[in-house]
Coordinates of C-alpha atoms in Angstrom, one line a residue:
M1 CA 5.2 -31.4 36.0
S2 CA 8.7 -32.3 35.2
G3 CA 11.1 -29.4 35.4
I4 CA 8.2 -27.1 36.4
P5 CA 8.3 -25.9 39.9
S6 CA 5.3 -26.2 42.5
T7 CA 5.5 -22.6 43.4
Q8 CA 6.5 -19.6 41.7
Y9 CA 6.8 -15.6 42.2
A10 CA 3.8 -13.7 41.6
I11 CA 2.1 -10.6 41.8
Q12 CA -1.5 -10.7 43.1
I13 CA -3.9 -8.0 43.5
V14 CA -6.0 -9.0 46.6
G15 CA -8.3 -6.0 47.2
K16 CA -8.8 -2.4 46.0
D17 CA -5.7 -0.9 45.8
E18 CA -3.8 -3.6 47.5
F19 CA -1.5 -6.0 45.9
I20 CA 1.2 -8.5 47.5
L21 CA 4.2 -10.0 45.9
N22 CA 3.6 -13.6 46.8
P23 CA 7.1 -15.8 46.3
A24 CA 5.2 -18.9 46.8
K25 CA 2.2 -18.7 44.7
E26 CA 1.1 -22.2 43.6
V27 CA 1.7 -23.2 40.0
D28 CA -1.6 -24.3 38.9
P29 CA -2.1 -27.9 37.5
V30 CA -2.7 -28.5 33.7
G31 CA -5.9 -30.1 32.7
E32 CA -6.8 -32.2 29.0
H33 CA -8.1 -28.8 27.7
Q34 CA -5.2 -26.3 29.1
M35 CA -1.6 -25.3 28.5
M36 CA 1.3 -24.2 30.6
L37 CA 2.5 -20.8 29.6
Q38 CA 6.0 -19.8 31.0
V39 CA 6.5 -16.1 30.9
E40 CA 9.3 -14.4 29.0
A41 CA 8.2 -10.7 29.8
C42 CA 5.1 -9.0 30.6
G43 CA 4.4 -5.2 29.9
I44 CA 2.7 -3.1 32.5
C45 CA -0.4 -0.9 31.2
F46 CA -2.2 1.7 32.8
S47 CA -5.4 -0.3 32.6
D48 CA -3.6 -2.8 35.1
T49 CA -4.0 0.4 37.6
K50 CA -7.7 0.8 37.1
L51 CA -8.1 -2.8 37.7
L52 CA -6.0 -2.2 40.9
H53 CA -8.2 0.9 42.0
A54 CA -11.4 -1.1 40.9
F55 CA -10.7 -4.6 42.0
D56 CA -14.1 -7.0 42.3
T57 CA -16.0 -3.8 40.6
H58 CA -14.0 -3.6 37.3
P59 CA -16.4 -5.2 34.7
R60 CA -13.8 -7.4 33.3
K61 CA -13.4 -9.2 37.0
A62 CA -16.8 -10.3 37.2
E63 CA -18.2 -13.8 36.4
V64 CA -18.3 -14.9 33.1
I65 CA -22.1 -15.8 32.0
S66 CA -22.2 -17.3 28.4
G67 CA -19.9 -18.2 25.8
I68 CA -18.6 -21.4 28.0
T69 CA -20.3 -23.9 30.0
P70 CA -20.6 -23.7 34.0
E71 CA -18.7 -27.1 33.9
A72 CA -15.6 -25.7 31.8
L73 CA -15.1 -22.8 33.9
A74 CA -15.0 -25.2 36.9
E75 CA -12.1 -27.4 35.4
I76 CA -10.2 -23.7 34.6
P77 CA -7.5 -23.1 37.6
N78 CA -6.7 -19.6 36.7
Y79 CA -10.1 -18.4 36.6
R80 CA -10.6 -15.9 39.0
P81 CA -13.8 -13.6 39.3
G82 CA -15.2 -11.3 41.9
T83 CA -13.4 -11.0 45.1
Q84 CA -10.7 -13.9 44.3
P85 CA -7.2 -12.7 44.3
T86 CA -5.9 -12.4 40.6
V87 CA -2.6 -12.0 39.0
P88 CA -2.7 -8.8 36.4
G89 CA -0.9 -8.5 33.4
H90 CA -2.0 -8.7 29.9
E91 CA 0.7 -7.6 27.6
P92 CA 3.0 -10.9 27.6
V93 CA 5.1 -13.0 25.5
C94 CA 4.9 -16.5 26.7
R95 CA 6.4 -19.9 25.5
V96 CA 4.5 -23.2 25.8
I97 CA 6.1 -25.8 27.6
Q98 CA 3.2 -28.3 28.4
V99 CA -0.2 -29.1 26.8
G100 CA -3.1 -31.4 27.9
D101 CA -4.2 -34.2 25.7
K102 CA -7.2 -32.2 24.3
V103 CA -5.1 -29.4 23.0
T104 CA -5.4 -29.2 19.2
H105 CA -4.3 -25.7 18.1
F106 CA -1.0 -25.2 20.1
K107 CA 2.4 -27.5 21.0
V108 CA 5.4 -27.6 23.1
G109 CA 7.7 -24.9 22.0
D110 CA 5.3 -22.5 20.6
R111 CA 6.0 -18.7 21.2
V112 CA 2.9 -17.0 21.7
L113 CA 1.7 -13.3 22.2
V114 CA -1.6 -12.9 24.3
Q115 CA -4.7 -11.1 22.9
A116 CA -5.9 -10.5 26.3
D117 CA -10.0 -9.5 25.4
W118 CA -11.5 -13.0 25.1
K119 CA -14.9 -11.6 23.6
H120 CA -17.0 -14.9 23.3
L121 CA -16.7 -14.8 26.9
R122 CA -19.1 -12.3 28.3
T123 CA -19.7 -10.9 31.7
P124 CA -22.5 -9.0 32.3
A125 CA -20.8 -5.6 31.3
S126 CA -17.9 -6.3 29.5
N127 CA -15.9 -9.6 28.2
G128 CA -13.7 -12.3 30.0
A129 CA -10.1 -10.9 30.2
F130 CA -6.8 -12.4 30.8
G131 CA -5.2 -10.9 33.5
Y132 CA -8.3 -9.8 35.2
N133 CA -11.0 -12.5 35.7
F134 CA -8.4 -15.2 34.6
D135 CA -4.9 -14.8 36.1
G136 CA -2.4 -12.9 33.9
A137 CA 1.0 -12.9 33.4
L138 CA 2.8 -11.0 36.1
Q139 CA 4.0 -14.6 37.2
E140 CA 6.3 -17.0 36.0
Y141 CA 4.1 -19.7 34.8
V142 CA 0.3 -19.2 33.7
V143 CA -2.4 -22.0 32.8
V144 CA -4.6 -21.0 30.1
D145 CA -7.3 -22.9 28.4
E146 CA -7.9 -23.5 24.9
R147 CA -11.8 -22.9 25.2
C148 CA -10.8 -19.3 26.3
V149 CA -8.4 -18.6 23.7
V150 CA -9.9 -20.5 21.1
A151 CA -13.4 -18.4 19.9
P152 CA -16.0 -20.7 18.7
N153 CA -15.2 -19.2 15.4
G154 CA -11.8 -20.8 15.2
E155 CA -10.3 -17.3 16.1
E156 CA -7.1 -17.7 18.2
F157 CA -6.4 -15.1 21.1
L158 CA -2.6 -16.8 21.1
I159 CA -0.9 -15.1 18.2
H160 CA 2.3 -17.2 17.0
V161 CA 5.4 -15.1 16.8
T162 CA 8.9 -16.4 15.7
D163 CA 12.0 -16.2 17.9
G164 CA 13.4 -13.5 16.1
P165 CA 12.4 -10.2 18.0
S166 CA 13.1 -9.9 21.8
A167 CA 10.7 -10.6 24.2
A168 CA 10.2 -6.8 25.1
A169 CA 9.6 -5.9 21.3
V170 CA 6.8 -8.6 21.2
G171 CA 5.5 -7.7 24.8
L172 CA 5.0 -4.2 23.5
I173 CA 3.2 -5.2 20.6
E174 CA -0.2 -5.3 22.4
P175 CA -0.2 -1.4 23.6
W176 CA 0.8 -0.6 20.0
A177 CA -2.2 -2.7 19.0
T178 CA -4.7 -0.8 21.2
V179 CA -3.2 2.6 19.4
E180 CA -3.8 0.7 15.8
G181 CA -7.3 -0.2 16.7
S182 CA -8.3 3.0 17.9
Y183 CA -7.5 4.2 14.2
A184 CA -9.3 1.1 12.5
W185 CA -12.2 0.9 14.4
A186 CA -15.2 0.9 11.9
E187 CA -17.7 3.5 12.7
R188 CA -21.6 3.6 12.2
N189 CA -23.1 6.6 10.2
H190 CA -27.0 5.3 10.4
V191 CA -29.2 3.9 12.9
A192 CA -28.5 0.3 14.0
D193 CA -30.6 -2.6 12.4
G194 CA -32.6 -4.4 15.0
G195 CA -31.6 -1.9 17.8
R196 CA -33.8 0.5 19.9
L197 CA -34.4 4.0 18.5
L198 CA -35.3 6.6 20.9
V199 CA -36.7 10.2 19.5
V200 CA -37.0 12.9 21.7
G201 CA -39.1 15.9 20.9
E202 CA -41.1 17.1 17.8
G203 CA -39.5 16.4 14.4
E204 CA -39.4 14.5 11.2
L205 CA -37.4 11.5 10.6
G206 CA -36.9 11.8 7.1
S207 CA -35.3 9.4 5.0
L208 CA -33.6 8.3 8.4
L209 CA -35.0 4.7 8.2
D210 CA -34.9 4.1 4.8
Q211 CA -32.3 1.9 4.6
H212 CA -31.9 0.7 8.1
E213 CA -34.8 -0.3 10.5
P214 CA -34.5 -0.6 14.2
A215 CA -36.3 -3.1 15.8
E216 CA -38.2 -0.9 17.9
V217 CA -39.0 3.0 17.9
V218 CA -39.8 4.9 21.2
R219 CA -41.3 8.5 20.6
V220 CA -41.4 10.8 23.7
T221 CA -41.6 14.5 24.9
V222 CA -38.8 16.0 26.9
D223 CA -41.1 15.8 30.1
E224 CA -41.1 11.8 29.4
L225 CA -37.6 11.2 30.1
D226 CA -37.7 10.7 33.4
G227 CA -40.0 7.8 32.8
L228 CA -36.8 6.1 30.5
T229 CA -34.9 5.7 33.6
G230 CA -32.9 2.3 33.5
Q231 CA -33.8 1.7 29.6
A232 CA -31.2 1.9 27.2
F233 CA -30.9 2.5 23.5
D234 CA -28.9 2.0 20.5
D235 CA -29.8 5.5 19.0
I236 CA -31.1 8.9 20.1
V237 CA -32.5 11.5 17.6
F238 CA -33.0 14.5 19.7
F239 CA -35.1 17.3 18.6
G240 CA -34.3 20.9 20.2
S241 CA -31.7 22.4 22.2
D242 CA -32.7 22.2 25.8
A243 CA -29.3 21.6 27.6
D244 CA -30.9 20.0 30.9
A245 CA -32.8 17.8 28.7
V246 CA -30.4 16.7 26.6
E247 CA -27.9 15.6 29.4
K248 CA -30.8 13.6 30.7
A249 CA -31.4 12.0 27.5
A250 CA -27.7 11.0 26.6
K251 CA -27.7 9.2 29.7
L252 CA -30.0 6.3 28.1
L253 CA -27.1 5.8 25.4
G254 CA -26.7 1.7 25.5
M255 CA -23.1 0.5 24.3
R256 CA -21.8 1.5 21.3
G257 CA -25.0 4.0 20.8
T258 CA -25.1 7.3 19.1
F259 CA -26.7 10.4 20.0
C260 CA -27.8 12.3 17.0
L261 CA -28.7 16.2 17.8
V262 CA -31.1 17.9 15.7
L263 CA -31.0 21.6 16.3
G264 CA -33.6 23.1 13.7
G265 CA -31.7 26.2 14.0
E266 CA -31.7 26.6 17.3
T267 CA -28.9 27.0 19.7
L268 CA -28.0 25.2 23.0
E269 CA -27.4 27.6 25.9
R270 CA -24.4 26.3 27.2
K271 CA -21.9 23.5 27.0
V272 CA -23.6 19.8 28.3
S273 CA -22.1 17.5 30.6
L274 CA -21.3 14.6 28.6
D275 CA -20.0 10.9 30.3
I276 CA -16.7 11.4 28.3
G277 CA -15.5 7.9 30.0
R278 CA -18.4 6.1 28.2
V279 CA -17.0 7.9 24.8
H280 CA -13.7 5.4 25.2
Y281 CA -15.0 2.6 27.1
D282 CA -18.6 2.0 25.7
F283 CA -18.1 3.5 22.4
I284 CA -21.0 6.2 22.7
R285 CA -20.8 8.6 19.7
F286 CA -22.3 12.1 19.3
C287 CA -23.3 13.8 16.1
G288 CA -25.8 16.0 14.8
T289 CA -27.2 18.8 12.5
T290 CA -28.2 22.6 12.6
G291 CA -31.0 21.8 10.5
T292 CA -33.7 19.4 10.5
D293 CA -33.0 16.2 9.0
P294 CA -31.3 13.8 11.3
V295 CA -30.0 12.0 8.1
E296 CA -27.4 15.1 8.1
G297 CA -26.3 14.3 11.0
Y298 CA -25.4 10.9 10.7
S299 CA -23.7 11.7 7.1
W300 CA -20.4 13.1 8.6
I301 CA -19.4 10.4 11.0
P302 CA -16.0 9.1 9.3
A303 CA -15.9 5.5 8.4
T304 CA -12.9 5.0 10.8
G305 CA -10.9 7.6 12.9
E306 CA -7.7 7.1 10.3
L307 CA -5.4 10.0 9.6
R308 CA -6.3 11.9 6.4
E309 CA -4.3 13.7 3.5
G310 CA -3.2 16.6 4.9
D311 CA -4.3 16.5 8.0
K312 CA -2.8 19.0 10.8
V313 CA -2.2 16.2 13.6
A314 CA -2.0 17.1 17.7
I315 CA -1.3 14.3 20.1
I316 CA -1.8 15.9 23.3
G317 CA 0.5 14.3 26.1
A318 CA 2.6 12.9 23.3
A319 CA 5.8 12.0 25.2
G320 CA 4.2 9.6 27.7
P321 CA 4.3 5.8 26.5
M322 CA 1.0 5.9 24.6
G323 CA 1.7 9.3 23.0
Q324 CA 5.0 8.5 21.9
M325 CA 3.1 5.5 20.0
H326 CA 0.7 7.5 18.3
T327 CA 3.3 10.5 17.6
M328 CA 5.6 7.3 15.8
R329 CA 2.6 6.0 14.2
A330 CA 2.0 9.2 12.5
V331 CA 5.2 10.2 11.3
T332 CA 5.2 6.3 9.5
S333 CA 1.6 6.3 8.4
G334 CA 2.8 7.4 4.9
V335 CA -0.4 9.6 4.6
P336 CA 0.5 12.7 2.5
G337 CA 0.8 16.3 3.5
I338 CA 0.4 15.6 7.2
T339 CA 1.9 17.6 9.8
V340 CA 2.3 16.3 13.6
D341 CA 2.5 18.5 16.8
G342 CA 3.3 16.4 20.0
T343 CA 2.5 18.1 23.4
D344 CA 3.5 17.7 26.9
L345 CA 4.0 19.9 30.0
S346 CA 7.8 18.2 30.6
D347 CA 10.7 19.5 28.7
E348 CA 12.8 16.4 30.2
R349 CA 10.1 14.0 28.5
L350 CA 9.4 16.1 25.3
A351 CA 13.6 15.9 24.9
G352 CA 12.9 12.3 25.0
L353 CA 10.0 12.4 22.4
Q354 CA 12.3 14.3 20.1
A355 CA 15.4 12.0 20.6
V356 CA 13.2 9.0 19.4
V357 CA 10.5 10.1 16.6
G358 CA 12.3 13.3 15.5
P359 CA 14.9 11.5 13.4
V360 CA 12.1 9.2 12.0
A361 CA 10.2 12.1 11.0
E362 CA 13.0 14.0 9.4
A363 CA 13.7 10.7 7.4
K364 CA 10.0 10.3 6.4
G365 CA 9.8 14.0 5.6
V366 CA 7.0 14.6 8.1
P367 CA 7.2 18.3 9.9
L368 CA 7.2 17.5 13.5
R369 CA 6.8 20.0 16.2
I370 CA 7.9 19.2 19.6
I371 CA 5.8 21.9 21.8
N372 CA 5.5 22.5 25.9
T373 CA 1.7 23.7 26.1
G374 CA 2.8 25.2 29.8
E375 CA 5.0 27.7 27.6
T376 CA 3.4 27.8 24.3
P377 CA -0.5 27.2 24.1
L378 CA -1.9 25.5 21.0
T379 CA -3.8 27.8 18.3
P380 CA -7.1 26.3 17.1
G381 CA -7.2 24.5 13.7
Y382 CA -6.0 21.2 13.7
T383 CA -8.1 18.5 11.8
H384 CA -6.8 15.4 13.8
L385 CA -6.5 15.5 17.5
S386 CA -5.6 12.4 20.2
C387 CA -5.4 13.0 23.8
M388 CA -3.6 10.8 26.0
V389 CA -4.0 12.4 29.4
P390 CA -7.0 10.9 31.3
V391 CA -8.6 14.5 31.9
P392 CA -12.0 15.5 30.7
A393 CA -11.1 19.3 30.8
L394 CA -8.2 18.9 28.1
V395 CA -10.6 16.5 25.7
S396 CA -12.9 19.2 26.2
Q397 CA -10.4 21.7 25.4
A398 CA -9.5 19.8 22.5
V399 CA -12.7 20.3 21.1
D400 CA -12.1 23.9 20.9
L401 CA -9.0 23.7 19.1
A402 CA -10.7 21.4 16.4
A403 CA -11.6 22.6 13.0
E404 CA -14.2 21.8 10.7
G405 CA -14.5 18.3 9.9
A406 CA -12.2 17.2 12.7
I407 CA -11.6 13.8 14.2
L408 CA -10.9 13.9 18.0
N409 CA -9.7 10.5 19.2
A410 CA -10.4 10.5 23.1
F411 CA -7.7 7.6 23.7
A412 CA -6.7 8.4 27.2
G413 CA -8.6 5.6 29.6
I414 CA -10.9 8.0 31.4
P415 CA -13.2 6.0 33.6
A416 CA -16.9 5.5 32.8
G417 CA -19.1 7.8 34.6
T418 CA -16.5 10.5 34.3
Y419 CA -18.3 13.9 33.1
G420 CA -16.5 16.9 31.4
D421 CA -18.3 20.0 29.9
F422 CA -18.5 19.7 26.1
D423 CA -19.1 22.6 23.2
L424 CA -21.7 19.9 22.1
Q425 CA -22.9 23.3 19.9
G426 CA -19.6 23.5 18.4
I427 CA -19.2 19.8 18.0
V428 CA -22.4 19.7 16.0
E429 CA -21.7 23.2 13.8
R430 CA -17.9 22.1 12.8
R431 CA -18.9 18.4 12.4
I432 CA -16.2 17.5 15.0
F433 CA -16.4 13.4 15.4
M434 CA -15.2 12.6 19.1
L435 CA -14.4 8.9 19.3
G436 CA -12.9 6.4 21.9
T437 CA -11.7 3.0 21.7
S438 CA -10.9 0.2 24.3
G439 CA -8.2 -2.5 23.9
S440 CA -7.6 -4.1 20.2
D441 CA -8.5 -6.8 18.2
V442 CA -6.3 -9.9 17.0
S443 CA -6.2 -8.1 13.6
D444 CA -4.8 -4.9 15.2
M445 CA -1.8 -7.1 16.6
R446 CA -1.2 -8.7 13.4
T447 CA -0.9 -5.5 11.9
V448 CA 1.6 -4.6 14.5
L449 CA 3.6 -7.4 14.3
R450 CA 3.8 -7.3 10.4
K451 CA 4.9 -3.8 10.7
I452 CA 7.9 -4.8 13.1
E453 CA 8.9 -7.8 10.4
E454 CA 8.6 -5.2 8.0
G455 CA 10.7 -2.8 9.5
I456 CA 8.2 0.0 9.7
I457 CA 8.6 0.4 13.5
D458 CA 10.6 -0.8 16.2
T459 CA 8.1 -1.2 19.4
T460 CA 11.3 -1.0 21.6
I461 CA 11.3 2.6 21.0
S462 CA 8.7 3.0 23.4
L463 CA 10.5 1.1 26.3
D464 CA 11.8 3.0 29.3
A465 CA 12.5 0.5 32.1
V466 CA 12.7 -2.9 32.7
T467 CA 12.3 -4.7 36.2
G468 CA 12.0 -8.1 37.6
M469 CA 9.5 -8.9 40.5
A470 CA 11.1 -7.0 43.3
G471 CA 10.5 -3.5 41.4
F472 CA 7.3 -4.1 40.8
A473 CA 6.0 -1.4 43.2
D474 CA 8.0 1.0 42.3
A475 CA 7.0 0.5 38.7
I476 CA 3.2 0.6 39.3
G477 CA 3.6 3.6 41.0
S478 CA 5.5 5.2 38.1
V479 CA 2.6 4.5 35.7
I480 CA 0.1 5.6 38.5
N481 CA 1.8 9.0 38.7
R482 CA 2.9 9.0 35.3
T483 CA 6.3 9.6 36.0
S484 CA 7.4 7.2 33.4
G485 CA 9.0 8.3 30.3
G486 CA 7.9 5.0 28.5
K487 CA 6.7 1.5 28.6
I488 CA 8.0 -0.5 31.6
M489 CA 8.7 -4.4 30.8
V490 CA 8.8 -7.2 33.8
F491 CA 10.7 -10.1 33.4
P492 CA 8.9 -12.3 36.0
M493 CA 11.9 -14.9 36.1
L494 CA 14.2 -12.4 37.3
H495 CA 13.1 -12.1 41.0
D496 CA 15.4 -9.4 42.5
L497 CA 15.9 -7.0 39.8
E498 CA 14.9 -3.4 40.7
L499 CA 13.3 -1.0 38.6
T500 CA 16.2 0.0 36.3
R501 CA 15.6 2.7 33.7
L502 CA 17.4 2.5 30.1
V503 CA 19.2 5.7 31.0
D504 CA 20.5 4.5 34.0
M505 CA 21.8 1.4 32.8
E506 CA 25.3 2.4 32.2
T507 CA 25.6 2.5 35.9
K508 CA 23.5 0.2 37.3
L509 CA 23.7 -2.7 34.6
P510 CA 26.7 -1.8 32.4
H511 CA 27.0 -5.2 31.0
V512 CA 23.8 -4.6 29.7
A513 CA 24.0 -0.9 28.5
A514 CA 27.0 -2.2 26.3
K515 CA 24.4 -4.1 24.3
L516 CA 22.1 -1.2 23.8
K517 CA 21.6 0.7 20.5
D518 CA 21.9 4.4 21.1
G519 CA 20.3 3.8 24.3
R520 CA 17.6 1.7 23.1
W521 CA 16.5 -1.7 23.7
T522 CA 18.3 -4.8 21.6
K523 CA 17.7 -8.6 21.7
E524 CA 21.1 -8.6 22.6
A525 CA 20.9 -6.3 25.8
E526 CA 17.8 -8.6 27.0
E527 CA 19.9 -11.8 26.4
A528 CA 22.5 -10.1 28.9
L529 CA 20.4 -9.0 31.1
L530 CA 18.6 -12.8 31.6
A531 CA 22.3 -14.2 31.6
G532 CA 23.2 -12.0 34.8
E533 CA 26.5 -11.8 33.0

């Protein structure tokens, strides 16, 4: 490995809520199917904190059980499932500096963006992922195996990028892509073909199965639900208004399952406790009808969560890193007639949001209001809401703010198994569609890359701070405590750089500050940072 050191600086998660800065982690060898990536920069994500808290119980830290042979897995040096220490970091831009003899899709010199979810590699409850059960990019060098980053269908999880944009701009594509993905995810407005359908209570399915046919239909009474514990269904059609039974039945939804409540003129006597975390991570959905035909319940599920003409948009928690992205996406969407309200509880963070998004909204002719909801509560009537705050009660309040036919994007990563009390009666009556998505696809990342290249967005508007390895503890603490006004970018090659916010750059790193543009990151500022001039 000429020119590549034998050891490196790396962040390693070694247990639940335990990480170390290892100044002498071994640089892995490159096998015939592998390539060495030198990390230019890597963003810190709130998902990194979830891995830190969960460690070996995180579904993406589990062992890979399909999609690649055990023999191939044994050859991959950065495969770190279970309790093995792992390097986090799944938002990097890297350079290929060494390739094995059998690597065919990539070559030395390629600059690449990593799509972290390797979905053809399955774990028991999720998929293999870069920065989880495979070492990620919070280190100077990382080895990846081509059998992981190229799916059997030819899809590549390393996306080629040019040398034009800064490393920070490219590294920020992944979080922007998760935002893009939440609007692009294709929803299902019918029962799953070949799936399992559970019917609870007395009622007719009508034309529900005319065009789509499950492989199995199970019919039970409310009293028989306990006998189904441990099973999972792709669809549940529930006839009636027994709130206790609704809660019990909803726990039987499988991954990407849909629950259709058929009230038949009855009324739920109270709010129901729903697993809002599973809406986000397991893509479960709720629909229904006040009438008797379940087809009516499925019919109002939208094709996607995209903004619609004339939408009155509320972004709750808009001043945080992800909220800024949602707000910028809305004002640059080109969707006619929308208005956007961005909320937070911090005047300082809201001022930052106004400074970044306000001029763009004005230029685009999109009405934008910045609201401190601690002083000015929102009033009902929004037709599109996105919640950035991982608090079930705030998502529940968003339901109360939603108008007829509203879309509610529960974007914040609330852990699965986290329940909140929801007005399911109101959701059904007003046809409020509550969605959630986790991660992004390669197509979402390419969409963001195109928007950067066409000048529609500048991902660096969401950059709040930069750091080297020495500042990682402060950086992850800022993410955990939500004190950062935007994203934090780590430059692993800079061992001693402490966490430095862009607003403090003038006093801490004046030579870098001189290269900022209106206080925002530039490629020239990045070059000055790396040069240490």
